[in-house]
Amino acid sequence: MAQHIIILGPQASGKGTQAEMLAHELNHRHISMGEKLREEVASGSKLGQMMKAHMDNGELVPDDLTNKMILRELERSPNGAILDGFPRTIAQAKFLDDHIEIAHVIALTISDKTAVERIGGRRECPKGHNYHTKYNPPKKPGFCDTDGLPLRQRSDDTPATIMKRLALYHEQTEPLIAHYKSKVISINGEPSIPEVHLAVLKALHHRKR
Ligand SMILES: [Zn+2]
């Protein structure tokens, strides 16, 4: 049976990178909600058009649309998926509970100070591949390794906005941690990317015994 894993972590916790590495290690599919939303909208599909209408109005994409997309992505993940950016709310977690078994929930933790420090170096390509000038640099500075597209800094990556997002994350995530209880594995996200990856693997290995 597919072993699905959720990865939680505030922005700048290295969540996307860790999800990608773990997916590769376990031969799982990395389902990044942000990336899938962008792909769906760019594809011009009916679902994408409905999503875009909400985004253009500055609204959140409603759960019935994101849920539909997540189910489809899970069906394409027979070995299991690493869910990144979903669920964000208890309602979404309950929806998942009705459809799949979650094996583990990895929660990456970093201090607010570290989050703000890391933000300055974050870069992403238009397709959503993430880099960091210091911690995860692309081979060719300024360009994506995967598709060669130019990397950019998000305009809302300022200390004030990151603090606001962190507060929102704490508010939304703590209920999820309570929801998944004993499935939650808390990992210190402060060390280097390879060290955190190793800690995640060790913790998963320990759980399976
Ligand atoms: Zn890219």
PDB file of C-alpha atoms and ligand atoms in Angstrom:
ATOM      1  CA  MET A   1       0.000   0.000   0.000  1.00  0.00           C
ATOM      2  CA  ALA A   2       1.158   3.512  -0.772  1.00  0.00           C
ATOM      3  CA  GLN A   3       2.868   5.236   2.135  1.00  0.00           C
ATOM      4  CA  HIS A   4       1.874   8.877   2.112  1.00  0.00           C
ATOM      5  CA  ILE A   5       3.871  11.410   4.115  1.00  0.00           C
ATOM      6  CA  ILE A   6       2.948  15.009   4.893  1.00  0.00           C
ATOM      7  CA  ILE A   7       5.725  17.533   5.402  1.00  0.00           C
ATOM      8  CA  LEU A   8       4.948  20.660   7.422  1.00  0.00           C
ATOM      9  CA  GLY A   9       7.198  23.642   7.971  1.00  0.00           C
ATOM     10  CA  PRO A  10       7.141  27.424   7.833  1.00  0.00           C
ATOM     11  CA  GLN A  11       8.492  29.233   4.800  1.00  0.00           C
ATOM     12  CA  ALA A  12      12.316  29.186   4.862  1.00  0.00           C
ATOM     13  CA  SER A  13      12.346  25.921   6.818  1.00  0.00           C
ATOM     14  CA  GLY A  14      13.684  24.129   3.740  1.00  0.00           C
ATOM     15  CA  LYS A  15      10.415  22.212   3.449  1.00  0.00           C
ATOM     16  CA  GLY A  16      10.295  22.099  -0.360  1.00  0.00           C
ATOM     17  CA  THR A  17      13.921  20.988  -0.642  1.00  0.00           C
ATOM     18  CA  GLN A  18      13.512  18.330   2.049  1.00  0.00           C
ATOM     19  CA  ALA A  19      10.299  17.094   0.406  1.00  0.00           C
ATOM     20  CA  GLU A  20      12.096  16.763  -2.927  1.00  0.00           C
ATOM     21  CA  MET A  21      15.055  14.888  -1.375  1.00  0.00           C
ATOM     22  CA  LEU A  22      12.802  12.566   0.597  1.00  0.00           C
ATOM     23  CA  ALA A  23      10.644  11.828  -2.447  1.00  0.00           C
ATOM     24  CA  HIS A  24      13.774  10.909  -4.386  1.00  0.00           C
ATOM     25  CA  GLU A  25      15.100   8.730  -1.548  1.00  0.00           C
ATOM     26  CA  LEU A  26      11.817   6.830  -1.074  1.00  0.00           C
ATOM     27  CA  ASN A  27      10.804   6.773  -4.757  1.00  0.00           C
ATOM     28  CA  HIS A  28       7.683   8.722  -3.810  1.00  0.00           C
ATOM     29  CA  ARG A  29       6.069  11.511  -5.747  1.00  0.00           C
ATOM     30  CA  HIS A  30       6.660  15.052  -4.450  1.00  0.00           C
ATOM     31  CA  ILE A  31       3.336  16.859  -4.583  1.00  0.00           C
ATOM     32  CA  SER A  32       3.992  20.552  -4.036  1.00  0.00           C
ATOM     33  CA  MET A  33       0.642  22.300  -3.756  1.00  0.00           C
ATOM     34  CA  GLY A  34       2.033  25.655  -4.900  1.00  0.00           C
ATOM     35  CA  GLU A  35       3.703  24.083  -7.921  1.00  0.00           C
ATOM     36  CA  LYS A  36       0.631  22.025  -8.866  1.00  0.00           C
ATOM     37  CA  LEU A  37      -1.633  25.087  -8.608  1.00  0.00           C
ATOM     38  CA  ARG A  38       0.656  27.046 -10.941  1.00  0.00           C
ATOM     39  CA  GLU A  39       0.822  24.111 -13.382  1.00  0.00           C
ATOM     40  CA  GLU A  40      -2.943  23.645 -13.353  1.00  0.00           C
ATOM     41  CA  VAL A  41      -3.586  27.328 -14.045  1.00  0.00           C
ATOM     42  CA  ALA A  42      -0.897  27.426 -16.762  1.00  0.00           C
ATOM     43  CA  SER A  43      -2.397  24.345 -18.456  1.00  0.00           C
ATOM     44  CA  GLY A  44      -5.627  26.261 -19.087  1.00  0.00           C
ATOM     45  CA  SER A  45      -7.715  23.239 -18.032  1.00  0.00           C
ATOM     46  CA  LYS A  46     -11.279  23.763 -16.841  1.00  0.00           C
ATOM     47  CA  LEU A  47     -10.126  23.205 -13.256  1.00  0.00           C
ATOM     48  CA  GLY A  48      -7.234  25.623 -13.800  1.00  0.00           C
ATOM     49  CA  GLN A  49      -9.570  28.288 -15.178  1.00  0.00           C
ATOM     50  CA  MET A  50     -11.841  27.993 -12.149  1.00  0.00           C
ATOM     51  CA  MET A  51      -8.817  28.280  -9.847  1.00  0.00           C
ATOM     52  CA  LYS A  52      -7.488  31.290 -11.725  1.00  0.00           C
ATOM     53  CA  ALA A  53     -10.807  33.117 -11.383  1.00  0.00           C
ATOM     54  CA  HIS A  54     -10.479  32.942  -7.582  1.00  0.00           C
ATOM     55  CA  MET A  55      -6.786  33.857  -7.591  1.00  0.00           C
ATOM     56  CA  ASP A  56      -7.436  36.868  -9.851  1.00  0.00           C
ATOM     57  CA  ASN A  57      -9.998  38.087  -7.306  1.00  0.00           C
ATOM     58  CA  GLY A  58      -7.360  37.801  -4.577  1.00  0.00           C
ATOM     59  CA  GLU A  59      -9.264  34.923  -2.970  1.00  0.00           C
ATOM     60  CA  LEU A  60      -8.001  31.579  -1.728  1.00  0.00           C
ATOM     61  CA  VAL A  61      -8.737  28.695  -4.078  1.00  0.00           C
ATOM     62  CA  PRO A  62     -11.727  26.902  -2.480  1.00  0.00           C
ATOM     63  CA  ASP A  63     -11.187  23.468  -0.947  1.00  0.00           C
ATOM     64  CA  ASP A  64     -13.448  21.607  -3.396  1.00  0.00           C
ATOM     65  CA  LEU A  65     -11.104  22.600  -6.248  1.00  0.00           C
ATOM     66  CA  THR A  66      -7.802  21.901  -4.456  1.00  0.00           C
ATOM     67  CA  ASN A  67      -9.215  18.632  -3.075  1.00  0.00           C
ATOM     68  CA  LYS A  68     -10.112  17.488  -6.588  1.00  0.00           C
ATOM     69  CA  MET A  69      -6.578  18.225  -7.756  1.00  0.00           C
ATOM     70  CA  ILE A  70      -4.946  16.495  -4.758  1.00  0.00           C
ATOM     71  CA  LEU A  71      -6.991  13.324  -5.277  1.00  0.00           C
ATOM     72  CA  ARG A  72      -5.933  13.188  -8.903  1.00  0.00           C
ATOM     73  CA  GLU A  73      -2.265  13.663  -7.919  1.00  0.00           C
ATOM     74  CA  LEU A  74      -2.507  10.925  -5.269  1.00  0.00           C
ATOM     75  CA  GLU A  75      -3.910   8.532  -7.867  1.00  0.00           C
ATOM     76  CA  ARG A  76      -0.742   9.186  -9.865  1.00  0.00           C
ATOM     77  CA  SER A  77       1.437   8.267  -6.861  1.00  0.00           C
ATOM     78  CA  PRO A  78       1.155   4.471  -6.491  1.00  0.00           C
ATOM     79  CA  ASN A  79       4.378   4.253  -4.433  1.00  0.00           C
ATOM     80  CA  GLY A  80       3.278   7.049  -2.154  1.00  0.00           C
ATOM     81  CA  ALA A  81       3.493  10.806  -2.062  1.00  0.00           C
ATOM     82  CA  ILE A  82       5.263  13.494  -0.097  1.00  0.00           C
ATOM     83  CA  LEU A  83       2.579  16.133   0.421  1.00  0.00           C
ATOM     84  CA  ASP A  84       4.050  19.634   0.598  1.00  0.00           C
ATOM     85  CA  GLY A  85       1.740  22.595   1.155  1.00  0.00           C
ATOM     86  CA  PHE A  86      -1.361  20.460   1.727  1.00  0.00           C
ATOM     87  CA  PRO A  87      -3.217  20.092   4.040  1.00  0.00           C
ATOM     88  CA  ARG A  88      -3.088  23.580   5.536  1.00  0.00           C
ATOM     89  CA  THR A  89      -6.319  23.386   7.510  1.00  0.00           C
ATOM     90  CA  ILE A  90      -8.194  20.857   9.635  1.00  0.00           C
ATOM     91  CA  ALA A  91     -10.947  20.696   6.995  1.00  0.00           C
ATOM     92  CA  GLN A  92      -8.386  19.658   4.364  1.00  0.00           C
ATOM     93  CA  ALA A  93      -6.819  17.133   6.768  1.00  0.00           C
ATOM     94  CA  LYS A  94     -10.246  15.588   7.401  1.00  0.00           C
ATOM     95  CA  PHE A  95     -10.848  15.357   3.655  1.00  0.00           C
ATOM     96  CA  LEU A  96      -7.563  13.447   3.295  1.00  0.00           C
ATOM     97  CA  ASP A  97      -8.507  11.159   6.191  1.00  0.00           C
ATOM     98  CA  ASP A  98     -11.628  10.161   4.241  1.00  0.00           C
ATOM     99  CA  HIS A  99      -9.584   9.075   1.220  1.00  0.00           C
ATOM    100  CA  ILE A 100      -6.074   7.973   2.179  1.00  0.00           C
ATOM    101  CA  GLU A 101      -3.986   6.721   5.061  1.00  0.00           C
ATOM    102  CA  ILE A 102      -1.264   9.121   6.196  1.00  0.00           C
ATOM    103  CA  ALA A 103       1.777   7.207   7.444  1.00  0.00           C
ATOM    104  CA  HIS A 104       3.812  10.061   8.933  1.00  0.00           C
ATOM    105  CA  VAL A 105       3.734  13.815   9.358  1.00  0.00           C
ATOM    106  CA  ILE A 106       7.147  15.450   9.385  1.00  0.00           C
ATOM    107  CA  ALA A 107       7.173  18.865  11.059  1.00  0.00           C
ATOM    108  CA  LEU A 108      10.284  20.963  10.412  1.00  0.00           C
ATOM    109  CA  THR A 109      10.925  23.585  13.074  1.00  0.00           C
ATOM    110  CA  ILE A 110      13.089  26.712  12.873  1.00  0.00           C
ATOM    111  CA  SER A 111      13.260  29.873  14.964  1.00  0.00           C
ATOM    112  CA  ASP A 112      11.624  33.024  13.620  1.00  0.00           C
ATOM    113  CA  LYS A 113      15.103  34.625  13.577  1.00  0.00           C
ATOM    114  CA  THR A 114      16.486  31.895  11.293  1.00  0.00           C
ATOM    115  CA  ALA A 115      13.453  32.199   9.019  1.00  0.00           C
ATOM    116  CA  VAL A 116      14.048  35.918   8.522  1.00  0.00           C
ATOM    117  CA  GLU A 117      17.783  35.390   7.905  1.00  0.00           C
ATOM    118  CA  ARG A 118      17.176  32.698   5.294  1.00  0.00           C
ATOM    119  CA  ILE A 119      14.589  34.712   3.392  1.00  0.00           C
ATOM    120  CA  GLY A 120      17.121  37.147   1.969  1.00  0.00           C
ATOM    121  CA  GLY A 121      18.775  34.452  -0.154  1.00  0.00           C
ATOM    122  CA  ARG A 122      15.704  32.706  -1.480  1.00  0.00           C
ATOM    123  CA  ARG A 123      15.289  32.460  -5.241  1.00  0.00           C
ATOM    124  CA  GLU A 124      12.775  30.621  -7.393  1.00  0.00           C
ATOM    125  CA  CYS A 125      12.230  29.971 -11.091  1.00  0.00           C
ATOM    126  CA  PRO A 126       8.915  30.744 -12.799  1.00  0.00           C
ATOM    127  CA  LYS A 127       8.031  27.032 -12.605  1.00  0.00           C
ATOM    128  CA  GLY A 128       8.477  27.021  -8.830  1.00  0.00           C
ATOM    129  CA  HIS A 129      11.843  25.253  -8.414  1.00  0.00           C
ATOM    130  CA  ASN A 130      13.442  26.667  -5.284  1.00  0.00           C
ATOM    131  CA  TYR A 131      17.025  27.681  -4.526  1.00  0.00           C
ATOM    132  CA  HIS A 132      19.002  29.627  -1.953  1.00  0.00           C
ATOM    133  CA  THR A 133      22.071  31.665  -2.824  1.00  0.00           C
ATOM    134  CA  LYS A 134      23.898  30.265   0.232  1.00  0.00           C
ATOM    135  CA  TYR A 135      22.299  26.959   1.223  1.00  0.00           C
ATOM    136  CA  ASN A 136      21.106  25.527  -2.106  1.00  0.00           C
ATOM    137  CA  PRO A 137      22.702  27.465  -4.977  1.00  0.00           C
ATOM    138  CA  PRO A 138      22.008  26.569  -8.608  1.00  0.00           C
ATOM    139  CA  LYS A 139      24.950  25.310 -10.658  1.00  0.00           C
ATOM    140  CA  LYS A 140      24.831  28.422 -12.811  1.00  0.00           C
ATOM    141  CA  PRO A 141      24.158  31.484 -10.615  1.00  0.00           C
ATOM    142  CA  GLY A 142      20.807  33.070 -11.389  1.00  0.00           C
ATOM    143  CA  PHE A 143      19.391  30.193 -13.452  1.00  0.00           C
ATOM    144  CA  CYS A 144      17.329  27.069 -12.705  1.00  0.00           C
ATOM    145  CA  ASP A 145      19.196  23.733 -12.946  1.00  0.00           C
ATOM    146  CA  THR A 146      16.081  21.925 -14.185  1.00  0.00           C
ATOM    147  CA  ASP A 147      14.831  24.206 -16.938  1.00  0.00           C
ATOM    148  CA  GLY A 148      17.432  27.003 -17.276  1.00  0.00           C
ATOM    149  CA  LEU A 149      14.851  29.716 -16.559  1.00  0.00           C
ATOM    150  CA  PRO A 150      16.047  32.888 -14.788  1.00  0.00           C
ATOM    151  CA  LEU A 151      15.666  32.869 -10.993  1.00  0.00           C
ATOM    152  CA  ARG A 152      13.967  35.701  -9.126  1.00  0.00           C
ATOM    153  CA  GLN A 153      13.354  36.873  -5.586  1.00  0.00           C
ATOM    154  CA  ARG A 154       9.791  37.113  -4.417  1.00  0.00           C
ATOM    155  CA  SER A 155       8.740  40.698  -3.840  1.00  0.00           C
ATOM    156  CA  ASP A 156       7.039  39.778  -0.550  1.00  0.00           C
ATOM    157  CA  ASP A 157      10.179  38.204   0.950  1.00  0.00           C
ATOM    158  CA  THR A 158      10.789  41.035   3.426  1.00  0.00           C
ATOM    159  CA  PRO A 159      11.272  40.647   7.219  1.00  0.00           C
ATOM    160  CA  ALA A 160       7.893  42.252   7.961  1.00  0.00           C
ATOM    161  CA  THR A 161       5.954  39.959   5.629  1.00  0.00           C
ATOM    162  CA  ILE A 162       7.832  36.845   6.747  1.00  0.00           C
ATOM    163  CA  MET A 163       6.945  37.599  10.376  1.00  0.00           C
ATOM    164  CA  LYS A 164       3.302  37.941   9.348  1.00  0.00           C
ATOM    165  CA  ARG A 165       3.431  34.636   7.454  1.00  0.00           C
ATOM    166  CA  LEU A 166       5.135  32.907  10.384  1.00  0.00           C
ATOM    167  CA  ALA A 167       2.384  34.034  12.741  1.00  0.00           C
ATOM    168  CA  LEU A 168      -0.226  32.672  10.304  1.00  0.00           C
ATOM    169  CA  TYR A 169       1.708  29.415   9.974  1.00  0.00           C
ATOM    170  CA  HIS A 170       1.820  28.908  13.756  1.00  0.00           C
ATOM    171  CA  GLU A 171      -1.893  29.635  13.967  1.00  0.00           C
ATOM    172  CA  GLN A 172      -2.824  27.183  11.167  1.00  0.00           C
ATOM    173  CA  THR A 173      -0.310  24.440  11.857  1.00  0.00           C
ATOM    174  CA  GLU A 174      -0.610  23.878  15.560  1.00  0.00           C
ATOM    175  CA  PRO A 175      -4.136  22.455  15.090  1.00  0.00           C
ATOM    176  CA  LEU A 176      -2.774  20.098  12.384  1.00  0.00           C
ATOM    177  CA  ILE A 177      -0.087  18.819  14.767  1.00  0.00           C
ATOM    178  CA  ALA A 178      -2.803  18.127  17.339  1.00  0.00           C
ATOM    179  CA  HIS A 179      -4.930  16.434  14.643  1.00  0.00           C
ATOM    180  CA  TYR A 180      -2.194  13.989  13.572  1.00  0.00           C
ATOM    181  CA  LYS A 181      -0.943  13.391  17.141  1.00  0.00           C
ATOM    182  CA  SER A 182       1.341  10.331  17.263  1.00  0.00           C
ATOM    183  CA  LYS A 183       2.012  10.442  13.508  1.00  0.00           C
ATOM    184  CA  VAL A 184       3.956  13.677  13.919  1.00  0.00           C
ATOM    185  CA  ILE A 185       7.749  13.538  13.795  1.00  0.00           C
ATOM    186  CA  SER A 186       9.287  16.843  14.822  1.00  0.00           C
ATOM    187  CA  ILE A 187      12.643  17.614  13.185  1.00  0.00           C
ATOM    188  CA  ASN A 188      14.951  20.528  13.958  1.00  0.00           C
ATOM    189  CA  GLY A 189      15.234  22.432  10.675  1.00  0.00           C
ATOM    190  CA  GLU A 190      18.141  24.654  11.787  1.00  0.00           C
ATOM    191  CA  PRO A 191      21.127  22.521  10.599  1.00  0.00           C
ATOM    192  CA  SER A 192      22.324  22.214   6.990  1.00  0.00           C
ATOM    193  CA  ILE A 193      20.128  20.648   4.280  1.00  0.00           C
ATOM    194  CA  PRO A 194      22.030  17.283   4.262  1.00  0.00           C
ATOM    195  CA  GLU A 195      21.979  17.109   8.075  1.00  0.00           C
ATOM    196  CA  VAL A 196      18.230  17.723   8.217  1.00  0.00           C
ATOM    197  CA  HIS A 197      17.690  15.148   5.436  1.00  0.00           C
ATOM    198  CA  LEU A 198      19.660  12.567   7.434  1.00  0.00           C
ATOM    199  CA  ALA A 199      17.688  13.373  10.584  1.00  0.00           C
ATOM    200  CA  VAL A 200      14.428  12.856   8.662  1.00  0.00           C
ATOM    201  CA  LEU A 201      15.587   9.481   7.292  1.00  0.00           C
ATOM    202  CA  LYS A 202      16.784   8.324  10.714  1.00  0.00           C
ATOM    203  CA  ALA A 203      13.512   9.318  12.347  1.00  0.00           C
ATOM    204  CA  LEU A 204      11.466   7.479   9.659  1.00  0.00           C
ATOM    205  CA  HIS A 205      13.665   4.402  10.006  1.00  0.00           C
ATOM    206  CA  HIS A 206      13.239   4.464  13.765  1.00  0.00           C
ATOM    207  CA  ARG A 207       9.447   4.696  13.383  1.00  0.00           C
ATOM    208  CA  LYS A 208       9.289   1.638  11.113  1.00  0.00           C
ATOM    209  CA  ARG A 209      10.986  -0.699  13.552  1.00  0.00           C
TER     210      ARG A 209
HETATM  211 ZN    ZN B   1      12.918  25.570 -12.703  1.00  0.00          ZN
END
